[in-house]
PDB file of C-alpha atoms in Angstrom:
ATOM      1  CA  MET A   1       0.027   0.043   0.015  1.00 40.00           C
ATOM      2  CA  ARG A   2       1.375   3.330  -1.041  1.00 39.00           C
ATOM      3  CA  HIS A   3       0.385   6.206   1.316  1.00 40.00           C
ATOM      4  CA  VAL A   4      -0.402   9.225  -0.495  1.00 38.00           C
ATOM      5  CA  ASP A   5      -0.759  12.504   1.523  1.00 38.00           C
ATOM      6  CA  ARG A   6      -3.759  14.455   0.394  1.00 38.00           C
ATOM      7  CA  THR A   7      -4.198  16.739   3.213  1.00 33.00           C
ATOM      8  CA  ASP A   8      -1.100  19.012   3.661  1.00 34.00           C
ATOM      9  CA  SER A   9      -2.892  21.980   2.143  1.00 29.00           C
ATOM     10  CA  GLY A  10      -6.513  20.871   2.421  1.00 35.00           C
ATOM     11  CA  GLY A  11      -7.020  21.295   6.097  1.00 35.00           C
ATOM     12  CA  LEU A  12      -8.954  18.890   8.359  1.00 34.00           C
ATOM     13  CA  GLN A  13     -11.642  18.251   6.048  1.00 35.00           C
ATOM     14  CA  ALA A  14      -9.533  17.079   3.117  1.00 34.00           C
ATOM     15  CA  GLY A  15      -9.513  13.425   2.214  1.00 36.00           C
ATOM     16  CA  PHE A  16     -12.824  11.765   3.523  1.00 33.00           C
ATOM     17  CA  GLN A  17     -14.878  14.920   3.424  1.00 38.00           C
ATOM     18  CA  THR A  18     -18.075  12.742   2.845  1.00 42.00           C
ATOM     19  CA  THR A  19     -18.377   8.936   3.038  1.00 50.00           C
ATOM     20  CA  GLN A  20     -19.512   6.679   0.315  1.00 65.00           C
ATOM     21  CA  TRP A  21     -23.309   6.327   0.919  1.00 71.00           C
ATOM     22  CA  SER A  22     -23.422  10.092   1.799  1.00 68.00           C
ATOM     23  CA  VAL A  23     -22.032  10.664  -1.616  1.00 68.00           C
ATOM     24  CA  ILE A  24     -24.382   8.282  -3.249  1.00 72.00           C
ATOM     25  CA  ARG A  25     -27.427   9.820  -1.599  1.00 70.00           C
ATOM     26  CA  ALA A  26     -26.138  13.243  -2.758  1.00 67.00           C
ATOM     27  CA  ALA A  27     -26.120  11.897  -6.406  1.00 65.00           C
ATOM     28  CA  GLN A  28     -29.660  10.625  -6.192  1.00 66.00           C
ATOM     29  CA  THR A  29     -31.072  14.203  -6.886  1.00 66.00           C
ATOM     30  CA  ASP A  30     -32.866  15.984  -9.694  1.00 70.00           C
ATOM     31  CA  ASP A  31     -30.204  18.676  -9.569  1.00 72.00           C
ATOM     32  CA  GLN A  32     -28.192  17.962 -12.752  1.00 73.00           C
ATOM     33  CA  THR A  33     -25.146  20.082 -11.846  1.00 76.00           C
ATOM     34  CA  ARG A  34     -24.987  18.667  -8.249  1.00 73.00           C
ATOM     35  CA  ARG A  35     -25.345  15.176  -9.525  1.00 72.00           C
ATOM     36  CA  ARG A  36     -22.599  15.645 -11.998  1.00 77.00           C
ATOM     37  CA  MET A  37     -20.298  16.899  -9.387  1.00 78.00           C
ATOM     38  CA  VAL A  38     -20.943  14.183  -6.907  1.00 73.00           C
ATOM     39  CA  VAL A  39     -20.853  11.366  -9.307  1.00 75.00           C
ATOM     40  CA  GLY A  40     -17.508  12.826 -10.604  1.00 79.00           C
ATOM     41  CA  ASN A  41     -16.094  12.604  -7.123  1.00 77.00           C
ATOM     42  CA  LEU A  42     -17.234   9.064  -6.747  1.00 77.00           C
ATOM     43  CA  MET A  43     -15.502   8.128  -9.979  1.00 81.00           C
ATOM     44  CA  GLU A  44     -12.395   9.764  -8.782  1.00 81.00           C
ATOM     45  CA  ARG A  45     -12.492   7.525  -5.736  1.00 82.00           C
ATOM     46  CA  TYR A  46     -13.045   4.209  -7.679  1.00 87.00           C
ATOM     47  CA  TRP A  47     -11.145   4.513 -10.897  1.00 90.00           C
ATOM     48  CA  LYS A  48      -7.965   2.941  -9.549  1.00 91.00           C
ATOM     49  CA  PRO A  49      -9.737  -0.243  -8.450  1.00 92.00           C
ATOM     50  CA  VAL A  50     -11.536  -0.337 -11.740  1.00 92.00           C
ATOM     51  CA  TYR A  51      -8.191   0.273 -13.556  1.00 92.00           C
ATOM     52  CA  SER A  52      -6.589  -2.478 -11.405  1.00 92.00           C
ATOM     53  CA  TYR A  53      -9.142  -5.056 -12.442  1.00 92.00           C
ATOM     54  CA  LEU A  54      -8.882  -4.314 -16.211  1.00 93.00           C
ATOM     55  CA  ARG A  55      -5.014  -4.704 -15.936  1.00 91.00           C
ATOM     56  CA  TYR A  56      -5.387  -8.002 -14.223  1.00 90.00           C
ATOM     57  CA  LYS A  57      -7.737  -8.970 -16.980  1.00 89.00           C
ATOM     58  CA  GLY A  58      -5.033  -8.728 -19.497  1.00 88.00           C
ATOM     59  CA  TYR A  59      -5.534  -5.247 -20.905  1.00 89.00           C
ATOM     60  CA  ASP A  60      -2.550  -3.113 -21.556  1.00 89.00           C
ATOM     61  CA  ASN A  61      -2.213   0.348 -19.966  1.00 89.00           C
ATOM     62  CA  GLU A  62      -3.905   2.250 -22.611  1.00 88.00           C
ATOM     63  CA  ALA A  63      -6.724  -0.141 -23.276  1.00 89.00           C
ATOM     64  CA  ALA A  64      -7.320  -0.230 -19.610  1.00 90.00           C
ATOM     65  CA  LYS A  65      -7.409   3.353 -19.291  1.00 89.00           C
ATOM     66  CA  ASP A  66      -9.786   3.759 -22.297  1.00 88.00           C
ATOM     67  CA  LEU A  67     -12.067   1.019 -20.716  1.00 90.00           C
ATOM     68  CA  THR A  68     -11.976   2.770 -17.314  1.00 90.00           C
ATOM     69  CA  GLN A  69     -13.224   5.999 -18.993  1.00 88.00           C
ATOM     70  CA  GLY A  70     -15.901   4.121 -20.917  1.00 88.00           C
ATOM     71  CA  PHE A  71     -17.132   2.217 -18.017  1.00 89.00           C
ATOM     72  CA  PHE A  72     -17.768   5.276 -15.903  1.00 87.00           C
ATOM     73  CA  GLY A  73     -18.985   7.322 -18.762  1.00 83.00           C
ATOM     74  CA  GLU A  74     -21.312   4.804 -20.247  1.00 83.00           C
ATOM     75  CA  ILE A  75     -22.469   2.633 -17.111  1.00 83.00           C
ATOM     76  CA  VAL A  76     -21.927   4.707 -13.896  1.00 80.00           C
ATOM     77  CA  TRP A  77     -23.082   7.985 -15.513  1.00 76.00           C
ATOM     78  CA  GLY A  78     -24.963   6.941 -18.686  1.00 74.00           C
ATOM     79  CA  ARG A  79     -27.086   4.264 -17.071  1.00 69.00           C
ATOM     80  CA  ALA A  80     -27.392   5.906 -13.741  1.00 72.00           C
ATOM     81  CA  LEU A  81     -25.907   3.258 -11.719  1.00 79.00           C
ATOM     82  CA  VAL A  82     -25.221   5.440  -8.808  1.00 74.00           C
ATOM     83  CA  GLN A  83     -28.802   6.646  -8.771  1.00 73.00           C
ATOM     84  CA  HIS A  84     -30.148   3.123  -8.705  1.00 74.00           C
ATOM     85  CA  ALA A  85     -27.824   1.932  -5.861  1.00 77.00           C
ATOM     86  CA  ASP A  86     -29.641   0.564  -2.836  1.00 75.00           C
ATOM     87  CA  ARG A  87     -27.756   0.448   0.632  1.00 74.00           C
ATOM     88  CA  SER A  88     -29.978  -2.258   1.744  1.00 72.00           C
ATOM     89  CA  LYS A  89     -29.030  -4.596  -0.984  1.00 75.00           C
ATOM     90  CA  GLY A  90     -25.308  -4.764  -0.118  1.00 75.00           C
ATOM     91  CA  ARG A  91     -21.957  -3.164  -0.679  1.00 81.00           C
ATOM     92  CA  PHE A  92     -21.462  -0.533  -3.314  1.00 83.00           C
ATOM     93  CA  ARG A  93     -18.138  -1.903  -4.350  1.00 86.00           C
ATOM     94  CA  THR A  94     -19.809  -5.383  -5.094  1.00 86.00           C
ATOM     95  CA  LEU A  95     -22.427  -3.539  -7.236  1.00 85.00           C
ATOM     96  CA  LEU A  96     -19.716  -1.692  -9.166  1.00 88.00           C
ATOM     97  CA  LEU A  97     -17.532  -4.755  -9.733  1.00 91.00           C
ATOM     98  CA  THR A  98     -20.538  -6.813 -11.021  1.00 90.00           C
ATOM     99  CA  ALA A  99     -21.365  -4.029 -13.312  1.00 90.00           C
ATOM    100  CA  LEU A 100     -17.837  -3.731 -14.456  1.00 93.00           C
ATOM    101  CA  GLN A 101     -17.601  -7.631 -15.243  1.00 93.00           C
ATOM    102  CA  ARG A 102     -20.816  -7.335 -17.414  1.00 90.00           C
ATOM    103  CA  TYR A 103     -19.517  -4.270 -19.017  1.00 91.00           C
ATOM    104  CA  VAL A 104     -16.275  -6.009 -20.032  1.00 90.00           C
ATOM    105  CA  VAL A 105     -18.313  -8.819 -21.466  1.00 87.00           C
ATOM    106  CA  SER A 106     -20.596  -6.387 -23.414  1.00 85.00           C
ATOM    107  CA  VAL A 107     -17.376  -4.683 -24.965  1.00 84.00           C
ATOM    108  CA  HIS A 108     -16.236  -8.075 -26.116  1.00 75.00           C
ATOM    109  CA  ARG A 109     -19.469  -8.728 -27.680  1.00 71.00           C
ATOM    110  CA  LYS A 110     -19.656  -5.507 -29.512  1.00 69.00           C
ATOM    111  CA  GLU A 111     -16.029  -5.639 -30.517  1.00 54.00           C
ATOM    112  CA  ALA A 112     -16.110  -1.920 -30.462  1.00 45.00           C
ATOM    113  CA  ALA A 113     -12.927  -0.380 -31.960  1.00 46.00           C
ATOM    114  CA  GLN A 114     -13.815   3.305 -31.213  1.00 51.00           C
ATOM    115  CA  LYS A 115     -12.631   4.876 -28.010  1.00 51.00           C
ATOM    116  CA  ARG A 116     -15.123   5.183 -25.329  1.00 53.00           C
ATOM    117  CA  ARG A 117     -15.358   8.590 -23.690  1.00 51.00           C
ATOM    118  CA  PRO A 118     -18.045  10.122 -21.358  1.00 50.00           C
ATOM    119  CA  ALA A 119     -20.736  11.718 -23.388  1.00 49.00           C
ATOM    120  CA  ALA A 120     -20.171  15.553 -23.773  1.00 45.00           C
ATOM    121  CA  GLY A 121     -16.921  15.198 -21.922  1.00 47.00           C
ATOM    122  CA  PHE A 122     -18.726  14.640 -18.566  1.00 50.00           C
ATOM    123  CA  VAL A 123     -15.651  13.632 -16.667  1.00 53.00           C
ATOM    124  CA  GLU A 124     -11.952  13.192 -17.643  1.00 57.00           C
ATOM    125  CA  LEU A 125     -10.410  10.953 -14.936  1.00 57.00           C
ATOM    126  CA  GLU A 126      -6.914  12.057 -13.846  1.00 60.00           C
ATOM    127  CA  MET A 127      -4.822   8.937 -14.478  1.00 55.00           C
ATOM    128  CA  GLU A 128      -1.339   9.964 -13.579  1.00 56.00           C
ATOM    129  CA  GLU A 129       0.765   7.996 -11.255  1.00 53.00           C
ATOM    130  CA  LEU A 130      -0.611   4.683 -12.694  1.00 50.00           C
ATOM    131  CA  PRO A 131       0.466   1.523 -10.801  1.00 52.00           C
ATOM    132  CA  LEU A 132       2.782  -0.484 -12.819  1.00 49.00           C
ATOM    133  CA  LEU A 133       0.837  -3.892 -12.686  1.00 52.00           C
ATOM    134  CA  ASP A 134       2.034  -7.340 -13.541  1.00 51.00           C
ATOM    135  CA  ALA A 135      -0.995  -8.833 -15.139  1.00 52.00           C
ATOM    136  CA  THR A 136       0.461 -12.291 -14.972  1.00 50.00           C
ATOM    137  CA  GLN A 137       1.358 -12.316 -11.184  1.00 59.00           C
ATOM    138  CA  ALA A 138       0.798 -15.579  -9.818  1.00 58.00           C
ATOM    139  CA  GLY A 139      -2.029 -15.957  -7.228  1.00 67.00           C
ATOM    140  CA  VAL A 140      -3.619 -12.706  -7.981  1.00 75.00           C
ATOM    141  CA  SER A 141      -7.092 -12.427  -9.782  1.00 86.00           C
ATOM    142  CA  ALA A 142      -8.704  -9.408 -11.371  1.00 89.00           C
ATOM    143  CA  ASP A 143     -11.333  -9.474  -8.601  1.00 90.00           C
ATOM    144  CA  ASP A 144      -8.419  -9.567  -5.977  1.00 89.00           C
ATOM    145  CA  ALA A 145      -6.730  -6.532  -7.663  1.00 89.00           C
ATOM    146  CA  PHE A 146      -9.972  -4.603  -7.518  1.00 90.00           C
ATOM    147  CA  TYR A 147     -10.681  -5.188  -3.941  1.00 88.00           C
ATOM    148  CA  ARG A 148      -7.157  -4.807  -2.692  1.00 89.00           C
ATOM    149  CA  THR A 149      -6.769  -1.531  -4.678  1.00 89.00           C
ATOM    150  CA  TRP A 150     -10.023  -0.233  -3.195  1.00 88.00           C
ATOM    151  CA  ALA A 151      -9.000  -1.151   0.394  1.00 88.00           C
ATOM    152  CA  ALA A 152      -5.577   0.473   0.016  1.00 88.00           C
ATOM    153  CA  GLU A 153      -7.187   3.576  -1.188  1.00 88.00           C
ATOM    154  CA  LEU A 154      -9.579   3.687   1.596  1.00 88.00           C
ATOM    155  CA  LEU A 155      -6.806   3.237   4.196  1.00 90.00           C
ATOM    156  CA  ASN A 156      -4.789   6.038   2.430  1.00 90.00           C
ATOM    157  CA  ASP A 157      -7.823   8.387   2.839  1.00 89.00           C
ATOM    158  CA  VAL A 158      -7.912   7.771   6.521  1.00 91.00           C
ATOM    159  CA  LEU A 159      -4.178   7.826   7.044  1.00 93.00           C
ATOM    160  CA  ALA A 160      -4.230  11.293   5.371  1.00 93.00           C
ATOM    161  CA  GLN A 161      -7.157  12.470   7.640  1.00 93.00           C
ATOM    162  CA  VAL A 162      -5.349  11.256  10.787  1.00 95.00           C
ATOM    163  CA  LYS A 163      -2.163  13.051   9.734  1.00 95.00           C
ATOM    164  CA  ALA A 164      -3.971  16.185   8.978  1.00 95.00           C
ATOM    165  CA  GLU A 165      -5.629  16.181  12.400  1.00 95.00           C
ATOM    166  CA  TYR A 166      -2.353  15.791  14.198  1.00 95.00           C
ATOM    167  CA  CYS A 167      -0.217  18.058  12.165  1.00 93.00           C
ATOM    168  CA  LEU A 168      -2.871  20.929  12.135  1.00 93.00           C
ATOM    169  CA  THR A 169      -3.488  20.659  15.940  1.00 93.00           C
ATOM    170  CA  GLY A 170       0.225  21.114  16.920  1.00 93.00           C
ATOM    171  CA  ARG A 171       0.622  17.430  17.562  1.00 94.00           C
ATOM    172  CA  GLU A 172       2.922  16.598  14.587  1.00 95.00           C
ATOM    173  CA  PRO A 173       5.379  14.723  16.916  1.00 94.00           C
ATOM    174  CA  HIS A 174       2.705  12.138  17.656  1.00 96.00           C
ATOM    175  CA  TRP A 175       2.292  11.472  13.870  1.00 96.00           C
ATOM    176  CA  ARG A 176       6.143  11.325  13.275  1.00 95.00           C
ATOM    177  CA  VAL A 177       6.479   8.689  16.036  1.00 95.00           C
ATOM    178  CA  PHE A 178       3.631   6.701  14.657  1.00 95.00           C
ATOM    179  CA  GLU A 179       5.063   6.987  11.127  1.00 94.00           C
ATOM    180  CA  ALA A 180       8.411   5.822  12.128  1.00 93.00           C
ATOM    181  CA  ARG A 181       7.410   3.066  14.352  1.00 93.00           C
ATOM    182  CA  VAL A 182       4.129   1.605  12.528  1.00 91.00           C
ATOM    183  CA  LEU A 183       3.851   2.911   8.942  1.00 89.00           C
ATOM    184  CA  ALA A 184       7.470   2.940   7.657  1.00 89.00           C
ATOM    185  CA  PRO A 185       8.014  -0.716   8.262  1.00 85.00           C
ATOM    186  CA  ILE A 186       4.667  -1.645   6.805  1.00 81.00           C
ATOM    187  CA  LEU A 187       5.091   0.592   3.625  1.00 76.00           C
ATOM    188  CA  HIS A 188       8.795   0.105   3.070  1.00 78.00           C
ATOM    189  CA  GLY A 189       9.584  -3.199   4.757  1.00 77.00           C
ATOM    190  CA  GLY A 190      12.117  -3.982   7.408  1.00 82.00           C
ATOM    191  CA  ASP A 191      11.957  -3.854  11.085  1.00 88.00           C
ATOM    192  CA  ALA A 192      10.719  -0.865  13.135  1.00 90.00           C
ATOM    193  CA  PRO A 193      13.394   1.385  14.498  1.00 91.00           C
ATOM    194  CA  PRO A 194      14.045   1.175  18.474  1.00 92.00           C
ATOM    195  CA  LEU A 195      12.063   3.749  20.416  1.00 92.00           C
ATOM    196  CA  GLU A 196      15.246   5.134  21.581  1.00 92.00           C
ATOM    197  CA  GLU A 197      16.307   6.183  18.023  1.00 93.00           C
ATOM    198  CA  ILE A 198      12.773   7.524  17.379  1.00 94.00           C
ATOM    199  CA  CYS A 199      12.889   9.603  20.457  1.00 94.00           C
ATOM    200  CA  ARG A 200      16.236  11.140  19.325  1.00 92.00           C
ATOM    201  CA  ASP A 201      14.965  11.844  15.858  1.00 91.00           C
ATOM    202  CA  CYS A 202      11.644  13.268  17.052  1.00 91.00           C
ATOM    203  CA  GLY A 203      12.763  15.115  20.142  1.00 91.00           C
ATOM    204  CA  ILE A 204      10.834  13.016  22.534  1.00 92.00           C
ATOM    205  CA  ALA A 205      11.794  12.909  26.134  1.00 89.00           C
ATOM    206  CA  ASP A 206      11.737   9.103  26.706  1.00 91.00           C
ATOM    207  CA  ASP A 207      10.561   5.869  24.932  1.00 91.00           C
ATOM    208  CA  VAL A 208       7.376   5.407  27.532  1.00 94.00           C
ATOM    209  CA  LYS A 209       6.176   8.820  26.138  1.00 94.00           C
ATOM    210  CA  ALA A 210       6.824   7.679  22.471  1.00 94.00           C
ATOM    211  CA  SER A 211       5.059   4.239  23.093  1.00 95.00           C
ATOM    212  CA  ASN A 212       2.068   6.100  24.578  1.00 95.00           C
ATOM    213  CA  MET A 213       2.019   8.438  21.502  1.00 96.00           C
ATOM    214  CA  VAL A 214       1.835   5.303  19.153  1.00 95.00           C
ATOM    215  CA  VAL A 215      -1.086   3.848  21.151  1.00 95.00           C
ATOM    216  CA  THR A 216      -2.827   7.218  21.006  1.00 96.00           C
ATOM    217  CA  VAL A 217      -2.474   7.633  17.238  1.00 96.00           C
ATOM    218  CA  LYS A 218      -3.408   3.828  16.560  1.00 94.00           C
ATOM    219  CA  ARG A 219      -6.674   4.424  18.499  1.00 94.00           C
ATOM    220  CA  ARG A 220      -7.405   7.422  16.553  1.00 95.00           C
ATOM    221  CA  PHE A 221      -6.678   5.676  13.168  1.00 93.00           C
ATOM    222  CA  GLN A 222      -9.085   2.837  14.262  1.00 91.00           C
ATOM    223  CA  ALA A 223     -11.744   5.398  15.228  1.00 91.00           C
ATOM    224  CA  VAL A 224     -11.675   7.200  12.041  1.00 91.00           C
ATOM    225  CA  LEU A 225     -11.585   3.946  10.068  1.00 90.00           C
ATOM    226  CA  ARG A 226     -14.600   2.613  11.856  1.00 88.00           C
ATOM    227  CA  ARG A 227     -16.438   5.907  11.297  1.00 87.00           C
ATOM    228  CA  CYS A 228     -15.860   5.608   7.585  1.00 85.00           C
ATOM    229  CA  LEU A 229     -16.798   1.953   7.580  1.00 86.00           C
ATOM    230  CA  ARG A 230     -20.190   2.883   9.076  1.00 83.00           C
ATOM    231  CA  ASP A 231     -21.174   4.457   5.746  1.00 77.00           C
ATOM    232  CA  LEU A 232     -20.108   1.357   3.848  1.00 78.00           C
ATOM    233  CA  VAL A 233     -22.633  -1.063   5.257  1.00 77.00           C
ATOM    234  CA  PRO A 234     -26.123  -1.411   5.706  1.00 72.00           C
ATOM    235  CA  SER A 235     -26.284  -1.306   9.474  1.00 76.00           C
ATOM    236  CA  GLU A 236     -24.005  -0.570  12.559  1.00 80.00           C
ATOM    237  CA  ASN A 237     -23.905  -4.187  13.367  1.00 82.00           C
ATOM    238  CA  GLU A 238     -21.778  -4.929  10.287  1.00 84.00           C
ATOM    239  CA  VAL A 239     -18.986  -2.556  10.998  1.00 86.00           C
ATOM    240  CA  GLU A 240     -16.751  -5.086  12.516  1.00 88.00           C
ATOM    241  CA  ALA A 241     -17.341  -7.529   9.910  1.00 87.00           C
ATOM    242  CA  GLU A 242     -16.225  -4.981   7.353  1.00 87.00           C
ATOM    243  CA  PHE A 243     -13.185  -4.108   9.334  1.00 87.00           C
ATOM    244  CA  CYS A 244     -12.216  -7.778   9.219  1.00 87.00           C
ATOM    245  CA  GLU A 245     -13.010  -7.984   5.563  1.00 86.00           C
ATOM    246  CA  ILE A 246     -10.549  -5.101   4.826  1.00 85.00           C
ATOM    247  CA  LEU A 247      -7.873  -6.920   6.814  1.00 80.00           C
ATOM    248  CA  ASN A 248      -8.467 -10.006   5.022  1.00 81.00           C
ATOM    249  CA  ILE A 249      -8.321  -8.214   1.501  1.00 82.00           C
ATOM    250  CA  LEU A 250      -5.043  -6.710   2.465  1.00 76.00           C
ATOM    251  CA  ALA A 251      -3.598 -10.045   3.515  1.00 73.00           C
ATOM    252  CA  ARG A 252      -4.058 -11.528   0.036  1.00 68.00           C
ATOM    253  CA  PRO A 253      -1.150 -11.255  -2.559  1.00 63.00           C
ATOM    254  CA  ARG A 254      -0.300  -7.912  -3.651  1.00 63.00           C
ATOM    255  CA  ALA A 255      -1.785  -6.552  -6.913  1.00 54.00           C
ATOM    256  CA  GLY A 256       1.428  -5.444  -8.486  1.00 52.00           C
TER     257      GLY A 256
END
């Protein structure tokens, strides 16, 4: 999982400003301008999982980009997929993946040669920093790639929000200790540095204080993640199951 900081200039509300079903409800409106805006934001959130799925289906970079644009333009927007989403019928990501699978089949049937772009240039997804994916990696299916990319993006957003909260409230040392002790070993591999070393680098008085800082940020991270998860599931009772599902997804072989 590659952590992307999205909040350095965005304030406390950058990153997860609204959660998924809040966005979907906002898209279910007769206000065309607002609907375009919120559907566009939802597309930006999901294009990487869609692109990852297509790459693992064997499409090259350009073909996967073209199909990603086409799927969001023709299906998500053109056929009002978001407007028909129903929280009581299950996870939105499952609905999206099922629609994507059907779209790929329909494209094959049509054998369309022309590029598929959103009608009237509705949305041009920014696709810089595309992941370099090995579509033949053993043990990774296209579905795995979709779900793992989705989970990684969700955690990136949560981490960015937590970082912003600490850095913008005068508690940056908390974040630096957490980043060095917990995040860096996960993201870059290797063992966590000793607390004594972290204390020297971050100007912390002693390792007990540093350890308490790590615990505090971990608790905040879990709280923010669970808050986000509440808007991904039909009921409060399913939050813990969703939490475990994300851990299971991330434990699968890496998509790339």
